[in-house]
Tab-separated table of C-alpha atoms in Angstrom:
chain	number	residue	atom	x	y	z
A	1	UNK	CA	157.269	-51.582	39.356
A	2	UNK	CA	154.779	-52.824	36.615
A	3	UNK	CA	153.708	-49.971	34.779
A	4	UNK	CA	150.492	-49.777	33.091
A	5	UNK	CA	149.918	-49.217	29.718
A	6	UNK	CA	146.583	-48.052	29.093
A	7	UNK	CA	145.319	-49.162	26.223
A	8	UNK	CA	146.951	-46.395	24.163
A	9	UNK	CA	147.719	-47.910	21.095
A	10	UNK	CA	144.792	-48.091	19.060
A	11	UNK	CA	142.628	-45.593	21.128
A	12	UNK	CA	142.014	-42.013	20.912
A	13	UNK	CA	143.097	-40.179	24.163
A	14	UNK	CA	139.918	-39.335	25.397
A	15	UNK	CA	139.169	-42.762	25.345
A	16	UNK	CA	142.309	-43.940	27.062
A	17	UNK	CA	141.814	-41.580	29.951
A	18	UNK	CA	138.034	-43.617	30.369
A	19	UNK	CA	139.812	-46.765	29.679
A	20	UNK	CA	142.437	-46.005	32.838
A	21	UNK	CA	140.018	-44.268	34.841
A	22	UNK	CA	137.515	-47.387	34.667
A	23	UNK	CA	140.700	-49.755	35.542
A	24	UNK	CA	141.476	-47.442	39.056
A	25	UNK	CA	137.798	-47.655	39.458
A	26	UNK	CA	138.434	-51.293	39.181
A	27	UNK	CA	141.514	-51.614	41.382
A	28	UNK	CA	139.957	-49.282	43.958
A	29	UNK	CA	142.571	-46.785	43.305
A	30	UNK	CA	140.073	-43.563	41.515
A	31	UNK	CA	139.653	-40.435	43.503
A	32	UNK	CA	135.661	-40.049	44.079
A	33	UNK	CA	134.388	-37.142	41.629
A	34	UNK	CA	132.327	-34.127	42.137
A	35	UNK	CA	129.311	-32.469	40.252
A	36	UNK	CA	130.901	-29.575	39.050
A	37	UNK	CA	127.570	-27.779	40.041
A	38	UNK	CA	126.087	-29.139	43.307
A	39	UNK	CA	122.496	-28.699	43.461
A	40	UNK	CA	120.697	-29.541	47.315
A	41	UNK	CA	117.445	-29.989	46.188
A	42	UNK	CA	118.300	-32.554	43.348
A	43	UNK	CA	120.703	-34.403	45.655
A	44	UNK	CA	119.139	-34.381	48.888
A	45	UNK	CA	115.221	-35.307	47.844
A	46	UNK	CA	114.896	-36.531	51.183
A	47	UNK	CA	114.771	-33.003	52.103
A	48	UNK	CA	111.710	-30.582	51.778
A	49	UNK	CA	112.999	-26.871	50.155
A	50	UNK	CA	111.802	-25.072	53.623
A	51	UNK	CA	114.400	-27.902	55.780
A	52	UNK	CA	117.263	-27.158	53.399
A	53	UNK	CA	116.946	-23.237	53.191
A	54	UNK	CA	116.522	-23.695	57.890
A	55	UNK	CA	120.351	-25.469	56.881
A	56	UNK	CA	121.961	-23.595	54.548
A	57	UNK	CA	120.765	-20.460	57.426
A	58	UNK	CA	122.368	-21.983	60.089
A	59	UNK	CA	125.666	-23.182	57.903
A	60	UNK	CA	125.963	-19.491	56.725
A	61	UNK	CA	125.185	-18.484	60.604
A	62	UNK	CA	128.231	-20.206	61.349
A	63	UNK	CA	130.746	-19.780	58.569
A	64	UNK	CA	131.785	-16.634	59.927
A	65	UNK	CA	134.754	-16.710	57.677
A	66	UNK	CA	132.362	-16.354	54.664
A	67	UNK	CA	134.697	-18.812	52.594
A	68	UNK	CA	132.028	-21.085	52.315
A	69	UNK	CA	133.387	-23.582	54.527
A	70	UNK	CA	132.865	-24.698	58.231
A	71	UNK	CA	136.632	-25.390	59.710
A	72	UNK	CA	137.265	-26.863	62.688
A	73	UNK	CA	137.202	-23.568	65.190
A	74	UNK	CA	133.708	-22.365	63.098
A	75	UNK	CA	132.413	-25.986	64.161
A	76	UNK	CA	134.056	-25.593	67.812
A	77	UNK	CA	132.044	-22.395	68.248
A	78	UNK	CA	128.624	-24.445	66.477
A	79	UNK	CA	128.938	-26.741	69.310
A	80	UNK	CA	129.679	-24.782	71.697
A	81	UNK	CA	126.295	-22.555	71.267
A	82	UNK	CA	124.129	-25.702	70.605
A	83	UNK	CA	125.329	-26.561	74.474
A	84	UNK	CA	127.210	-29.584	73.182
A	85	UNK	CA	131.227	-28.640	73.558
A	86	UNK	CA	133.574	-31.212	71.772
A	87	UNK	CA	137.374	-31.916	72.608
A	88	UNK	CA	139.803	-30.858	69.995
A	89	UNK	CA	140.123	-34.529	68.948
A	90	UNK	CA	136.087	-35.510	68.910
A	91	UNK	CA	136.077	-32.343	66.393
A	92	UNK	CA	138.676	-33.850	64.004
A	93	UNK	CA	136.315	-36.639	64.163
A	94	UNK	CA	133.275	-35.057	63.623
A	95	UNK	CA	134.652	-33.588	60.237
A	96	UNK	CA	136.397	-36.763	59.453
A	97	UNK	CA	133.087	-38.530	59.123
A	98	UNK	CA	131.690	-36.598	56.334
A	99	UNK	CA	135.044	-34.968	54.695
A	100	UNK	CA	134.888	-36.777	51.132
A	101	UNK	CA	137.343	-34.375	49.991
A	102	UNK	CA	139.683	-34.833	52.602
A	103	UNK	CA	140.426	-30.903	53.254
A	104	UNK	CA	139.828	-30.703	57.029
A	105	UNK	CA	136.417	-28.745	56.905
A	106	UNK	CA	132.714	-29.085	55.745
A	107	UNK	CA	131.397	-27.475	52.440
A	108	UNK	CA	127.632	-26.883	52.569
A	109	UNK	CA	127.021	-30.421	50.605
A	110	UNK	CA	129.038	-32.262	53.505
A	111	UNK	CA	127.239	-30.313	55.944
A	112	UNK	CA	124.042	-31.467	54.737
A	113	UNK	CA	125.435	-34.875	54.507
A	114	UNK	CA	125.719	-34.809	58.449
A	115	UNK	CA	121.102	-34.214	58.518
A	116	UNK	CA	121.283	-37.140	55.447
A	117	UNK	CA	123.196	-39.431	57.561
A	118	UNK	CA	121.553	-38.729	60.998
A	119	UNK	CA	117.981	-39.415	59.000
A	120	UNK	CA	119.158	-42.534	57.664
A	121	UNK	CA	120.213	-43.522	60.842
A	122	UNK	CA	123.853	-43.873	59.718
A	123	UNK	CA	125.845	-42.324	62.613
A	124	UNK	CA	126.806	-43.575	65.747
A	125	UNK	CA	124.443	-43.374	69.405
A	126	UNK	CA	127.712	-41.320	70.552
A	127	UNK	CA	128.647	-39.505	67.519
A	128	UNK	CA	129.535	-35.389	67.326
A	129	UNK	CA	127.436	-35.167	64.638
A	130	UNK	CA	124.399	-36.868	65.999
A	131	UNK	CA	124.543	-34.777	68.639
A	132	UNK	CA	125.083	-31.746	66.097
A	133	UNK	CA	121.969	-33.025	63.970
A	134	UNK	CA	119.740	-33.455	67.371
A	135	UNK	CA	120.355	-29.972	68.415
A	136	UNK	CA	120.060	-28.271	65.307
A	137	UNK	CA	116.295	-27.981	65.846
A	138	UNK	CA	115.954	-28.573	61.801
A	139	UNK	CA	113.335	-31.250	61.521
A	140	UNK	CA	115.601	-34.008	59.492
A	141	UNK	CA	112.593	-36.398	59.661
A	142	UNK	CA	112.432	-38.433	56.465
A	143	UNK	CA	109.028	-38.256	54.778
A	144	UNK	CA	107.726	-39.815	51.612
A	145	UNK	CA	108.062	-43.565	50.756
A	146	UNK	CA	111.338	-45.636	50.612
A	147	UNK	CA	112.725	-47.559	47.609
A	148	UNK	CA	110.015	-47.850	45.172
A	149	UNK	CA	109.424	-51.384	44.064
A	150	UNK	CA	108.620	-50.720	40.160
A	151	UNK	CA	108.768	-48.761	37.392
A	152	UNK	CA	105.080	-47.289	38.143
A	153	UNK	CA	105.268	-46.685	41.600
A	154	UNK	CA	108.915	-44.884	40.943
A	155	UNK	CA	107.193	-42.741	38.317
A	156	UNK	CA	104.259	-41.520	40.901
A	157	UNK	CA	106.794	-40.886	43.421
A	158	UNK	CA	109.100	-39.006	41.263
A	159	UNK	CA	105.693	-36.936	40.582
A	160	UNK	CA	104.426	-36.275	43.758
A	161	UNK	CA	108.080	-35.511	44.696
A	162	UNK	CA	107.943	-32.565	41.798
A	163	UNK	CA	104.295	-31.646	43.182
A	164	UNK	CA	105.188	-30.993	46.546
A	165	UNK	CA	108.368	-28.956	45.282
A	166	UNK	CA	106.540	-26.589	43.323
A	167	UNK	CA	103.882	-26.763	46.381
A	168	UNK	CA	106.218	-25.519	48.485
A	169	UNK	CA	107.754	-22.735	46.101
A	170	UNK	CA	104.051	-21.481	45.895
A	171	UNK	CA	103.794	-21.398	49.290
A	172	UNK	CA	106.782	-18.983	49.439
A	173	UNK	CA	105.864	-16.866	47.126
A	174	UNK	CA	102.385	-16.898	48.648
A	175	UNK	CA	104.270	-15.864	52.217
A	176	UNK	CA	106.162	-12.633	50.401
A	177	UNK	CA	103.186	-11.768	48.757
A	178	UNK	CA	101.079	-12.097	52.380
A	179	UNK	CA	104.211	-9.821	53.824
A	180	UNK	CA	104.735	-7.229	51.234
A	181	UNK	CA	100.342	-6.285	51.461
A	182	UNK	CA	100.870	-6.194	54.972
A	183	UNK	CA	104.239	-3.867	54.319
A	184	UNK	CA	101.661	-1.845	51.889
A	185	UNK	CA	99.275	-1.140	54.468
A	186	UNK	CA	101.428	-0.587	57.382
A	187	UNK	CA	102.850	2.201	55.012
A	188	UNK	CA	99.370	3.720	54.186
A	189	UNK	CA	98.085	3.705	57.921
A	190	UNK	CA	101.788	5.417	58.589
A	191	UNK	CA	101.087	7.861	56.104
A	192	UNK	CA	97.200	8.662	56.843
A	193	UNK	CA	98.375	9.008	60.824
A	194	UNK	CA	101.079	11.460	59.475
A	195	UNK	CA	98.735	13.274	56.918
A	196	UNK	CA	96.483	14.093	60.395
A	197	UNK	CA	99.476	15.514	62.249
A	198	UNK	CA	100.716	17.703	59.402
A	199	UNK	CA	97.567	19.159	58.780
């Protein structure tokens, strides 16, 4: 077996461990790496804030574990419901498709990785997780323009990207405002129509 020797000699060790990790990269052999902090709305733009919060509802609607994970008998029971049953098999394959970390279940990032996929039109006509995506009744249409051709027209997108972020954050804070004056005045009408009884 040829061993490696990476580079050790003159280099410090941090620089080593880049040095080997750039040469698996190289030979196909590196293990793909995660964010340490996954963030939905910086990694799925695609995605408007309302269409990932109507996900990450129905992903916590179905973890019933609460481990943060969908496993294969949580995902059985999600398919079940949406009127779509899968064999045991077709549910290995389902997770399969989108398991980057190879653990046998879906993590809320793979899980919207399944809405990413069907919206890119990267699954098959006879996939699980077409199917899955279809029936979800989240709205995985992609809006906004698709590979900006320069510099300029990357920069407005970016912007209007940010705009319609913080658009739609108003708009929810707009909504709880709008629900907690109609909470106030519910309360005050309660209390006048009790104020005539008591008295």
């Amino acid at each position: 077996e040829a061993e490696r020797s990476c580079l050790t000699a003159s280099a410090g060790a941090e620089l080593s461990a880049k040095l080997c990790r750039r040469q698996d990269i190289n030979e196909g052999a590196a293990q793909p790496r995660r964010a340490a902090v996954f963030n939905p709305y910086t990694e799925f733009k695609e995605f408007s804030r309302r269409q990932i919060k109507d996900m990450e509802r129905m992903f916590r609607l179905y973890d019933s574990g609460r481990d943060g994970y969908i496993d294969l008998m949580e995902l059985k029971l999600m398919m079940e419901k949406l009127g779509a049953p899968q064999t045991h098999l077709g549910l290995k394959n389902m997770i399969k498709e989108v398991d980057e970390d190879f653990d046998g279940k879906l993590s809320f990032r793979e899980f919207l990785l399944i809405f990413h996929k069907a919206a890119a039109g990267e699954l098959e006509e006879d996939s699980g997780l077409l199917t899955l995506a279809k029936l979800s009744e989240i709205d995985v249409s992609i809006e906004g323009v698709k590979g900006a051709k320069n510099f300029f027209e990357a920069k407005v997108q970016a912007l209007s990207s940010a705009s319609k972020f913080e658009a739609e954050i108003k708009a929810e804070q707009d909504e709880r405002k709008r629900e907690e004056e109609e909470r106030k005045h519910r309360r005050a009408a309660f209390r006048e129509l009790k104020s005539a009884f008591t008295q």
